[in-house]
mmCIF file of C-alpha atoms and ligand atoms in Angstrom:
data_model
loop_
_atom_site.group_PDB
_atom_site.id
_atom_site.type_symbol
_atom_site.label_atom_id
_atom_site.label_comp_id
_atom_site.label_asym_id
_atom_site.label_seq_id
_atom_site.Cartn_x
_atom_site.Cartn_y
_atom_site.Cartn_z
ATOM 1 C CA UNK B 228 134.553 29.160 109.315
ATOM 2 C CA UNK B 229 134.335 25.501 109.352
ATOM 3 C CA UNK B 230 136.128 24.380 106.083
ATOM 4 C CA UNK B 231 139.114 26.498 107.465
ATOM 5 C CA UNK B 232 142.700 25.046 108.851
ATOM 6 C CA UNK B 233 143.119 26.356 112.281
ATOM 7 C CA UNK B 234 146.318 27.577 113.330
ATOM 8 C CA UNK B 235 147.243 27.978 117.249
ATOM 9 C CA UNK B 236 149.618 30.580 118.272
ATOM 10 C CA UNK B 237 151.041 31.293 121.687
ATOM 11 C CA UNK B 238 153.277 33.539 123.457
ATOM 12 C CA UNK B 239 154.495 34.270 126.928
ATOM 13 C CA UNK B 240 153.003 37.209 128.456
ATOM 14 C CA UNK B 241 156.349 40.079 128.384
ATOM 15 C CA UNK B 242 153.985 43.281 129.013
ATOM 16 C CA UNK B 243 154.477 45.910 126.174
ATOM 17 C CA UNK B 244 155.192 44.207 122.734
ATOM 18 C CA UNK B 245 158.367 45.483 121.018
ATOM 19 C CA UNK B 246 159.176 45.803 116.996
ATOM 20 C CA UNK B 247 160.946 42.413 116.952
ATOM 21 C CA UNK B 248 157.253 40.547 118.302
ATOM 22 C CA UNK B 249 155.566 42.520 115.734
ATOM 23 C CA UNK B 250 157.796 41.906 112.661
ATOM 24 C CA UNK B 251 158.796 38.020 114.007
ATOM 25 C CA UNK B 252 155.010 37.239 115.046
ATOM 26 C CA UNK B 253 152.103 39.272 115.296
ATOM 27 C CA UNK B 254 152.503 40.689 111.681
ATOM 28 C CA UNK B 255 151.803 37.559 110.336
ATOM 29 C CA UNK B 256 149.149 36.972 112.756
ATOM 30 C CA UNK B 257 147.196 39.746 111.311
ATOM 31 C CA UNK B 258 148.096 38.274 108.002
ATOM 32 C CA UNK B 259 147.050 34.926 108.347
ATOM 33 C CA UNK B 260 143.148 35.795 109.580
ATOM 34 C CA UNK B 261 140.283 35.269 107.480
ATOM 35 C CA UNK B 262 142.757 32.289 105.615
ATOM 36 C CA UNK B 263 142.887 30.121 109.186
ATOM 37 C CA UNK B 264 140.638 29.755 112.027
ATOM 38 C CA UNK B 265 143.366 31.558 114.717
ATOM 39 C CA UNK B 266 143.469 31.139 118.274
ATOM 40 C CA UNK B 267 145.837 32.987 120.415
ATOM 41 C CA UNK B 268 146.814 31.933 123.847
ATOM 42 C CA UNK B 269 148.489 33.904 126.613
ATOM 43 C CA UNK B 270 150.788 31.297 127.804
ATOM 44 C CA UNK B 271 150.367 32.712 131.213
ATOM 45 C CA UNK B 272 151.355 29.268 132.985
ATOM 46 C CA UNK B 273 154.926 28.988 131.195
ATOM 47 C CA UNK B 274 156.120 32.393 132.676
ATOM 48 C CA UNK B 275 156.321 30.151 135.847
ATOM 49 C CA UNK B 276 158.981 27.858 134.249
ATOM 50 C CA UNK B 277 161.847 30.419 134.583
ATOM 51 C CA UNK B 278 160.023 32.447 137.606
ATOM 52 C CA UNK B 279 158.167 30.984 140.176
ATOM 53 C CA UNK B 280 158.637 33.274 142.795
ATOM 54 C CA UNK B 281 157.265 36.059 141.638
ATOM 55 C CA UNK B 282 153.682 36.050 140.172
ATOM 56 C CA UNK B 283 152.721 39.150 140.713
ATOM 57 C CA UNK B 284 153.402 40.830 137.499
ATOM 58 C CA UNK B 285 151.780 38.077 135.205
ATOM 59 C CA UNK B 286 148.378 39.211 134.596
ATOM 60 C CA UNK B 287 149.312 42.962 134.098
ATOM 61 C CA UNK B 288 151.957 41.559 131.364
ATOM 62 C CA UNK B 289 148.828 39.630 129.697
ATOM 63 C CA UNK B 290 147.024 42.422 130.073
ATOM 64 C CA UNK B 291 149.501 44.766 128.040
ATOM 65 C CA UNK B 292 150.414 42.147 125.869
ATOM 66 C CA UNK B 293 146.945 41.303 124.520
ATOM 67 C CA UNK B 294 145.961 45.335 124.350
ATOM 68 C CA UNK B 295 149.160 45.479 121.983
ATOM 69 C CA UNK B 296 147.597 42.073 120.014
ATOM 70 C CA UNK B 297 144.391 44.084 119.421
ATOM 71 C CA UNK B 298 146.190 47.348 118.580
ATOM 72 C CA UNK B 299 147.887 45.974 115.760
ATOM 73 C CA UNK B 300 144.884 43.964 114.242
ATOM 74 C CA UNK B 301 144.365 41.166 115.864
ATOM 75 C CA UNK B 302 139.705 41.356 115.743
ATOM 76 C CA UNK B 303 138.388 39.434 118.773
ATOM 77 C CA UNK B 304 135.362 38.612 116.488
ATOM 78 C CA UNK B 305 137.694 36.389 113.762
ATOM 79 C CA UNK B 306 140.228 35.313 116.527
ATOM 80 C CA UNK B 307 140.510 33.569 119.447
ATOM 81 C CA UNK B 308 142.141 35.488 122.028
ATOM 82 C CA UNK B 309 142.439 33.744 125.570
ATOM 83 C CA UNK B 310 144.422 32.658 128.761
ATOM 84 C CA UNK B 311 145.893 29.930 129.041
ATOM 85 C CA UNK B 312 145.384 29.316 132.983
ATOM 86 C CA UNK B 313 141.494 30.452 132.328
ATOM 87 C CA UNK B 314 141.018 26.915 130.732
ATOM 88 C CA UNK B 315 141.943 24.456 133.442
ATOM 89 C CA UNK B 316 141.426 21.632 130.479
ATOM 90 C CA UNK B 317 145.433 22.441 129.319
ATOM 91 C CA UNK B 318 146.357 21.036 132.682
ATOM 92 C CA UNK B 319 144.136 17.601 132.276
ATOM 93 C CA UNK B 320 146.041 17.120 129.166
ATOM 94 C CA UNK B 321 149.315 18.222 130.250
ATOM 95 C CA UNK B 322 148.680 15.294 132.689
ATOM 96 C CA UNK B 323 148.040 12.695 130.781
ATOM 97 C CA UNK B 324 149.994 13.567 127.317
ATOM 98 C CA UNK B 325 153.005 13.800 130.894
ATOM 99 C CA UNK B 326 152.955 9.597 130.967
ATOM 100 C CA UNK B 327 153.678 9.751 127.223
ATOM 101 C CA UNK B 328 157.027 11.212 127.237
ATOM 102 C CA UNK B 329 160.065 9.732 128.520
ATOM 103 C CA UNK B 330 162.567 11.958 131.040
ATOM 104 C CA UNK B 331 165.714 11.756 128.592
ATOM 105 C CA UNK B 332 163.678 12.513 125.937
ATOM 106 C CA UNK B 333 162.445 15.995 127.572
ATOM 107 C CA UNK B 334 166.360 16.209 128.572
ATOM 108 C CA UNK B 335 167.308 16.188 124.786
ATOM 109 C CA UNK B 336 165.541 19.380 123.653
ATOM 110 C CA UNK B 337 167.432 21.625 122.399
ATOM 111 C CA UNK B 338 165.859 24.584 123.488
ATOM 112 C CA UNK B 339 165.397 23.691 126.912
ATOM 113 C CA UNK B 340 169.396 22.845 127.193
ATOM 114 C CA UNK B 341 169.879 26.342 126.027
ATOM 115 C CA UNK B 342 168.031 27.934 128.660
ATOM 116 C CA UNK B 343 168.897 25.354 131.508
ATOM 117 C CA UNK B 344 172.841 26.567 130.180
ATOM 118 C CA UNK B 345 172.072 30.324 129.727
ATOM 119 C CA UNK B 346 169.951 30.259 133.287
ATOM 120 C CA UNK B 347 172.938 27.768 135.084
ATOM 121 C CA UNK B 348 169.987 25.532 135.914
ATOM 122 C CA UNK B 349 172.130 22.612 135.435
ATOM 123 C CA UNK B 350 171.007 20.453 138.661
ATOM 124 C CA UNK B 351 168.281 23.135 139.554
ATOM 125 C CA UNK B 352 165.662 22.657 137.090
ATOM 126 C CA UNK B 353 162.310 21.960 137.861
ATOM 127 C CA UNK B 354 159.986 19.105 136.946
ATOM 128 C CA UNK B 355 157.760 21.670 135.233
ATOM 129 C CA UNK B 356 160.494 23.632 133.205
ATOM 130 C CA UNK B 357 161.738 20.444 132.212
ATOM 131 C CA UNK B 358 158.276 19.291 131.445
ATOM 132 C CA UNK B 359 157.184 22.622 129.333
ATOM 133 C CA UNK B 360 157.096 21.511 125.853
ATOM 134 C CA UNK B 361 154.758 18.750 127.140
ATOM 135 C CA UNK B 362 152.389 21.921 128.280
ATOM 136 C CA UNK B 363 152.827 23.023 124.969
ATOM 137 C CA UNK B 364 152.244 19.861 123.155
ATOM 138 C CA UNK B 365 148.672 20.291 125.665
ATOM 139 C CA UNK B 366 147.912 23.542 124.342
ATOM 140 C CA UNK B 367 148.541 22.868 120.930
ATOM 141 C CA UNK B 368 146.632 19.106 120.550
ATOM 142 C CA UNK B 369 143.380 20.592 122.739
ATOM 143 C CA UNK B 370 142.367 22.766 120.124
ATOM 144 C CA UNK B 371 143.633 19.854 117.168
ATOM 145 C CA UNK B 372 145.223 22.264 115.342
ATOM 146 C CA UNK B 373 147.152 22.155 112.246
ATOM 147 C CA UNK B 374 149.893 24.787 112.447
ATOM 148 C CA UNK B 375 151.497 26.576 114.718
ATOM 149 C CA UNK B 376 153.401 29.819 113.745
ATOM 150 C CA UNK B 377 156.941 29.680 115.081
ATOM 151 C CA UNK B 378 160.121 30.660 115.140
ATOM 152 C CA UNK B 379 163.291 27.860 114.649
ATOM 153 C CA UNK B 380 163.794 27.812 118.336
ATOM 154 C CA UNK B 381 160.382 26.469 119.133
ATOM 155 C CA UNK B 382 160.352 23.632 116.254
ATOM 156 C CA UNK B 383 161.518 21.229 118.736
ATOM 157 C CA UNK B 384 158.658 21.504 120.452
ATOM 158 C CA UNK B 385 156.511 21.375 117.693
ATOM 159 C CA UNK B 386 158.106 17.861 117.226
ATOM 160 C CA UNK B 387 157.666 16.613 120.136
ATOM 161 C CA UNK B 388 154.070 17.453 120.151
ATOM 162 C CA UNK B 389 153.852 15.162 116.769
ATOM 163 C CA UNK B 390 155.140 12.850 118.748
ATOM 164 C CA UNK B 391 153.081 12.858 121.495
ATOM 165 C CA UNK B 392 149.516 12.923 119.168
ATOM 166 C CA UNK B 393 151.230 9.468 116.958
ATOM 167 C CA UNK B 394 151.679 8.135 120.127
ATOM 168 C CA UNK B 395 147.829 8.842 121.438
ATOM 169 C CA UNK B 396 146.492 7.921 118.488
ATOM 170 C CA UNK B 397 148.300 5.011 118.533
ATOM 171 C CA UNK B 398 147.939 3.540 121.322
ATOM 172 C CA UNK B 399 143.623 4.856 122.422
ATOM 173 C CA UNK B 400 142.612 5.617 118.651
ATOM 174 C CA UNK B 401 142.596 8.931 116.452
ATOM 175 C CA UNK B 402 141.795 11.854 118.387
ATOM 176 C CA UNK B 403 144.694 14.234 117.416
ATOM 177 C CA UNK B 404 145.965 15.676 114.076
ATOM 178 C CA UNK B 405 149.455 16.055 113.398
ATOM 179 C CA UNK B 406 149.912 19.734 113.707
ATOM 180 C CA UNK B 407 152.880 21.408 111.246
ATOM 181 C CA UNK B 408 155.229 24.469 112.342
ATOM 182 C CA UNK B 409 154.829 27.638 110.157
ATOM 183 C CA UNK B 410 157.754 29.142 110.228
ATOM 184 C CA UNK B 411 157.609 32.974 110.378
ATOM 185 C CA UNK B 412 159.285 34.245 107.237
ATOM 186 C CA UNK B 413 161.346 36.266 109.525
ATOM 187 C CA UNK B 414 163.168 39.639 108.397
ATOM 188 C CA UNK B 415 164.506 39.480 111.872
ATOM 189 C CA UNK B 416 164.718 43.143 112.749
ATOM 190 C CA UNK B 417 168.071 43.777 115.243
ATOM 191 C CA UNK B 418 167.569 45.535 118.547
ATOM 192 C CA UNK B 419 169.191 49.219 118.527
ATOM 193 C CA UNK B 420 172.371 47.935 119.839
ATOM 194 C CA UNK B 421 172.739 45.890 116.379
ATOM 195 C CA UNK B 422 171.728 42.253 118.583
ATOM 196 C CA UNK B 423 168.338 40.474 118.555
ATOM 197 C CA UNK B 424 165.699 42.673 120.078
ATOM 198 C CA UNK B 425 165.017 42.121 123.585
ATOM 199 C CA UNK B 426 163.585 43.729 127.163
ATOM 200 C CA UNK B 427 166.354 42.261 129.010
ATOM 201 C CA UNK B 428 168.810 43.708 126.716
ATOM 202 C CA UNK B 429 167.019 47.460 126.600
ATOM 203 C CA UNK B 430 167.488 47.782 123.180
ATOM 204 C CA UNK B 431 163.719 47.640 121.699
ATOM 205 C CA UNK B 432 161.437 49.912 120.584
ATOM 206 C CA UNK B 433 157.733 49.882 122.034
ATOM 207 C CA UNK B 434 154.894 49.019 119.645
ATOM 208 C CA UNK B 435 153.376 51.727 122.248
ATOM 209 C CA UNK B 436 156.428 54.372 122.508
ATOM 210 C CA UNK B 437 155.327 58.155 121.704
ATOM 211 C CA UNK B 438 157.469 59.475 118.680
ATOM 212 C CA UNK B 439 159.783 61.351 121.245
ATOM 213 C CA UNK B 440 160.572 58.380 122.774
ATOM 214 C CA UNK B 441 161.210 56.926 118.957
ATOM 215 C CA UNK B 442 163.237 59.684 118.167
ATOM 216 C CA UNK B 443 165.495 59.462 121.268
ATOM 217 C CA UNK B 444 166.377 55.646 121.170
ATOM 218 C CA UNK B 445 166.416 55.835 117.496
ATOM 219 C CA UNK B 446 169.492 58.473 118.063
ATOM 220 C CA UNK B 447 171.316 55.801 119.900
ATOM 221 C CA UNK B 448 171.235 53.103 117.497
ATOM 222 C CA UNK B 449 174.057 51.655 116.171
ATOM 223 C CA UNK B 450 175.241 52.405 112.363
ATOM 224 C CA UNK B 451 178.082 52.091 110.116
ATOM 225 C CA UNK B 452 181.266 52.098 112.882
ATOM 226 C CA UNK B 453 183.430 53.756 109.763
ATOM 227 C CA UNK B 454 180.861 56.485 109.151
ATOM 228 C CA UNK B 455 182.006 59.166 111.429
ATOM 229 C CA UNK B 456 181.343 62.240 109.749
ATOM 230 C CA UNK B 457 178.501 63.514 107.585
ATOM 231 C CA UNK B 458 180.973 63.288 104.427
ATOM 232 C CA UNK B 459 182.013 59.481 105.344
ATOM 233 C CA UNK B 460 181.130 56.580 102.817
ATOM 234 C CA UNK B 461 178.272 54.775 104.562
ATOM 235 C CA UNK B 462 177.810 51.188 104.327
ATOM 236 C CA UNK B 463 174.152 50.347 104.763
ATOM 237 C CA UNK B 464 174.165 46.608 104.229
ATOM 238 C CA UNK B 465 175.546 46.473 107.632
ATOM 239 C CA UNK B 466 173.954 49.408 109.306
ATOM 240 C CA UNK B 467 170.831 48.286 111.430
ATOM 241 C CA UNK B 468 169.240 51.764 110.741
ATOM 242 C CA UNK B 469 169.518 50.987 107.303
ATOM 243 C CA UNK B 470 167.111 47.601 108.025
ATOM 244 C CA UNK B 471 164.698 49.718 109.990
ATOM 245 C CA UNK B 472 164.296 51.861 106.722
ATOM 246 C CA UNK B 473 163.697 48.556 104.521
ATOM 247 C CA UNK B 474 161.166 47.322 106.638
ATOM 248 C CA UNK B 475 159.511 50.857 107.294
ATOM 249 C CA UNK B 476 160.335 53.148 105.069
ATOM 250 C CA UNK B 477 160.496 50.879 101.721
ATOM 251 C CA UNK B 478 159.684 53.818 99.380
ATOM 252 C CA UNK B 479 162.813 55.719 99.844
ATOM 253 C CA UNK B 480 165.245 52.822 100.258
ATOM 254 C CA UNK B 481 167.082 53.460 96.821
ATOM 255 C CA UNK B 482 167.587 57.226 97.507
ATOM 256 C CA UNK B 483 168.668 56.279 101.357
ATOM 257 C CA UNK B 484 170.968 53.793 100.322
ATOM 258 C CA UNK B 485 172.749 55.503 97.304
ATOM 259 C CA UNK B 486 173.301 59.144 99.240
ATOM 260 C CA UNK B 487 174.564 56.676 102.418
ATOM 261 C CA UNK B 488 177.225 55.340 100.138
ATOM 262 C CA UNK B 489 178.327 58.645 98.657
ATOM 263 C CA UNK B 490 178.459 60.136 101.831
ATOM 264 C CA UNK B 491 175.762 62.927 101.175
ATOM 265 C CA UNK B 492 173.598 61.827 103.726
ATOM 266 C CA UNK B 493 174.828 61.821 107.213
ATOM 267 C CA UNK B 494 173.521 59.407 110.052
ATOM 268 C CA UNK B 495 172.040 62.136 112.441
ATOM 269 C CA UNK B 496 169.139 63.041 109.674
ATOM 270 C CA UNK B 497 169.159 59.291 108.462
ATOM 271 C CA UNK B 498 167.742 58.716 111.798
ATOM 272 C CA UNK B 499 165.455 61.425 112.377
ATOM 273 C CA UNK B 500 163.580 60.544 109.116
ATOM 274 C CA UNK B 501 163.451 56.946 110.538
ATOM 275 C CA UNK B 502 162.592 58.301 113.337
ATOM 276 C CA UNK B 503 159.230 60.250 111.484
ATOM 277 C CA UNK B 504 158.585 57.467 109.502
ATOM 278 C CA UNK B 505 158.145 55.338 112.204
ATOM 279 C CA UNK B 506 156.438 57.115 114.274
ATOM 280 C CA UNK B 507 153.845 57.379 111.510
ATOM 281 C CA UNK B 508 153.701 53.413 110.875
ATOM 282 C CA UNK B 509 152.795 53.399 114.635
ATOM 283 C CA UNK B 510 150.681 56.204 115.025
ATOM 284 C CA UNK B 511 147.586 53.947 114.377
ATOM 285 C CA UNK B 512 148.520 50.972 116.890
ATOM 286 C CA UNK B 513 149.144 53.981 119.646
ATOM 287 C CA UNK B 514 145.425 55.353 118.769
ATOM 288 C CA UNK B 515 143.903 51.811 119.189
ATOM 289 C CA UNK B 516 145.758 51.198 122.101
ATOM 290 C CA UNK B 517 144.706 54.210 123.971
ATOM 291 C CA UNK B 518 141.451 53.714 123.085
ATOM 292 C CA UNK B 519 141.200 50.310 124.625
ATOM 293 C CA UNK B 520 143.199 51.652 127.527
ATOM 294 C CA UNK B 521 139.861 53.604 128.524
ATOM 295 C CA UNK B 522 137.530 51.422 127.680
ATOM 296 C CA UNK B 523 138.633 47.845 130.215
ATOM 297 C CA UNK B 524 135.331 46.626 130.194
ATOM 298 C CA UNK B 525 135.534 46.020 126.258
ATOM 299 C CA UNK B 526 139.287 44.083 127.055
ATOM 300 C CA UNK B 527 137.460 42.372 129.747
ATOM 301 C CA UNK B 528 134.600 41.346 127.396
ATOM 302 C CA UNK B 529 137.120 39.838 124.576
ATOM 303 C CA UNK B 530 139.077 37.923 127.041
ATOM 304 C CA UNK B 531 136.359 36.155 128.572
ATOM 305 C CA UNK B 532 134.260 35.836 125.245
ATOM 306 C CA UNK B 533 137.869 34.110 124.146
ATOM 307 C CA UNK B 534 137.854 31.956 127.101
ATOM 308 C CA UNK B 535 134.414 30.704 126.591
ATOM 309 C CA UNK B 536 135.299 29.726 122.889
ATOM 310 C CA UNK B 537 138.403 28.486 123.706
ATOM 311 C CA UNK B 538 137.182 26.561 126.769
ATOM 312 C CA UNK B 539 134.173 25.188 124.118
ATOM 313 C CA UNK B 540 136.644 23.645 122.117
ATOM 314 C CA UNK B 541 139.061 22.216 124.744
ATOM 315 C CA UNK B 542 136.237 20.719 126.831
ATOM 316 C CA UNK B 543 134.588 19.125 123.403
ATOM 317 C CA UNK B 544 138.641 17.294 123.312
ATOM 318 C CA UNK B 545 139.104 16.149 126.153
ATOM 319 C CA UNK B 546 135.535 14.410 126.352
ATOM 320 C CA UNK B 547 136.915 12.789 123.099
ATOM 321 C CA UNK B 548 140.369 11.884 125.054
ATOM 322 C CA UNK B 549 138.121 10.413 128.030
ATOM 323 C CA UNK B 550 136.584 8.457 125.853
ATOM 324 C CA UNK B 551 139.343 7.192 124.319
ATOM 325 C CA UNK B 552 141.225 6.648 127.501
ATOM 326 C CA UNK B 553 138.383 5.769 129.461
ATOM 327 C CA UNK B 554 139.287 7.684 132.527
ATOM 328 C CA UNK B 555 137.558 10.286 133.834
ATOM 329 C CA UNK B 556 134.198 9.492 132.887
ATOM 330 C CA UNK B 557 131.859 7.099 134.768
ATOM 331 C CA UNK B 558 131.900 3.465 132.862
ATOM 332 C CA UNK B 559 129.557 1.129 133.362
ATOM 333 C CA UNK B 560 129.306 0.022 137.095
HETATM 334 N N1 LIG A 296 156.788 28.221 124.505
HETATM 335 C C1 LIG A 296 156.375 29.393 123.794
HETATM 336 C C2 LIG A 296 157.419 30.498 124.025
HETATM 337 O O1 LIG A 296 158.206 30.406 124.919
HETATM 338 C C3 LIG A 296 155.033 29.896 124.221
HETATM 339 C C4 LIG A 296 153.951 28.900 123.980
HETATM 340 C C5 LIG A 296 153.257 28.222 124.925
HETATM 341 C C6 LIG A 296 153.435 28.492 122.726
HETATM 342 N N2 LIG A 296 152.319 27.423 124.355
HETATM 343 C C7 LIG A 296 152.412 27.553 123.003
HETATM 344 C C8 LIG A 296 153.744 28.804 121.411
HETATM 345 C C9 LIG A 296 151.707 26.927 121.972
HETATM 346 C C10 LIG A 296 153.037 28.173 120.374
HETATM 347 C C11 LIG A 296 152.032 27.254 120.678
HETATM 348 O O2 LIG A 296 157.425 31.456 123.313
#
């Protein structure tokens, strides 16, 4: 395991995965072990960046959210899986790597303008949403890793965490690599509605739904608008059924595609075959999961075997970074 690059990934606990996490991140998550040294962090601490108030719900959403990791693959002996808030050593660095980074230079990320706009944060943000990436470039640089699997909107943070490890180097001496995003090749699969797939838009489908709840919000997806009738023309470039069938039912895309466009084959069975297929490409992540559902003590064992590995590694940093920064360790008296 040594001679391998190690790759951290991360991701807000959101309960119940949906398609969209699977095909944008997890897939390749699977993909990528046994060719990197993964870890996987619940990035339980930036769910308080947009809500504060209300912690209640975060544990249970890391709870579902890392059953879901190990239903589709994800094997807590290769991997890494832990909390972020479990290893108190993210906040030490968060601390430091904080008097590294100048305030307009946190203001200028894109991503966090987007949200502050989208959330009307405008002269409401907090210190620590503001300060988030920084958190990031923390949980990132702890475990010196190379890549980090993202998608576009989290390059800037990415960045900044280069940033941040030139500038330690720089100024106390090489402790941190440079870490590189890996961009997901994403086939980014649309919600039902036809817009990116989302809770707060209702328009996913569960990694964990039962195939009548596949086949009910698959009859509500959107499709060709000028395919009214069975014996309509289809148009299945721009039907998002259509990209459901590419991505999981690749065998029978040619024969889908060329009765669409002749108007042989009419949406309602379209979808019900989509619906089948689907359900099958599932079937085994539902098995896992309810497996693991009745067996907690076995989640409880990987998450705080994770922790302890994690923690291992983070701990082993920051003795380097104390070193280098000499603070926090006794000197000479
Ligand atoms: N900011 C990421 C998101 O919103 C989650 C995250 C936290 C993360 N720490 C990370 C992602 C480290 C990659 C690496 O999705």
């Amino acid at each position: 395991m040594a001679e391998l690059k190690r790759i951290l990934s991360g991701m807000r606990p959101s309960g119940k995965l949906h398609l969209g996490n699977y095909t944008g991140a997890l897939e390749n998550w699977v993909q990528n072990q046994g060719k990197f040294q993964n870890f996987h962090l619940v990035a339980d601490w930036h769910v308080l960046t947009t809500s504060a108030e209300n912690t209640s719900q975060i544990w249970k959403d890391s709870i579902e959210m890392i059953i879901d990791w190990l239903a589709v693959g994800i094997d807590p002996e290769k991997s890494v899986i832990f909390v972020q808030s479990h290893v108190k050593e993210h906040a030490e660095l968060f601390l430091l790597f904080s008097m590294l980074v100048t305030v307009p230079r946190l203001q200028r990320n894109p991503t966090v303008k987007e949200q502050i706009r989208e959330l009307h944060l405008e002269d409401r943000v907090s210190f620590g949403h503001l300060g988030y990436p920084v958190l990031q470039a923390a949980d990132i640089l702890i475990y010196r890793a190379h890549f980090v699997p993202v998608g576009e909107d989290q390059v800037p943070h990415v960045e900044l965490t280069r940033e941040i490890a030139r500038k330690f180097n720089s100024l106390y001496g090489d402790v941190f690599p440079e870490p590189r995003p890996m961009l997901t090749v994403f086939s980014r699969l649309p919600g039902l509605d036809g817009n990116k797939m989302s809770k707060s838009k209702g328009n996913t489908i569960l990694l964990s739904d039962d195939p009548e709840t596949i086949q009910k919000k698959i009859r509500t997806a959107v499709t060709d608008p000028q395919k009214i009738r069975m014996g309509d023309a289809g148009h299945p470039d721009i039907c998002t059924v259509f990209t459901y069938h590419k991505k999981f039912n690749p065998a029978e895309v040619p024969e889908i595609e060329e009765n669409c466009k002749k108007g042989i084959l009419g949406c309602v069975a379209c979808k019900k075959n989509l619906a089948n297929k689907l359900a099958d490409y599932l079937a085994p992540f539902r098995e896992k999961r309810s497996e693991l559902e009745q067996n907690r003590k076995r989640i409880r064992d990987i998450i705080e075997d994770g922790n302890d590995r994690a923690r291992k590694e983070a701990r082993e940093t920051m003795e380097a970074v104390r070193d280098a920064m000499k603070i926090g360790i006794m000197l000479d008296v």
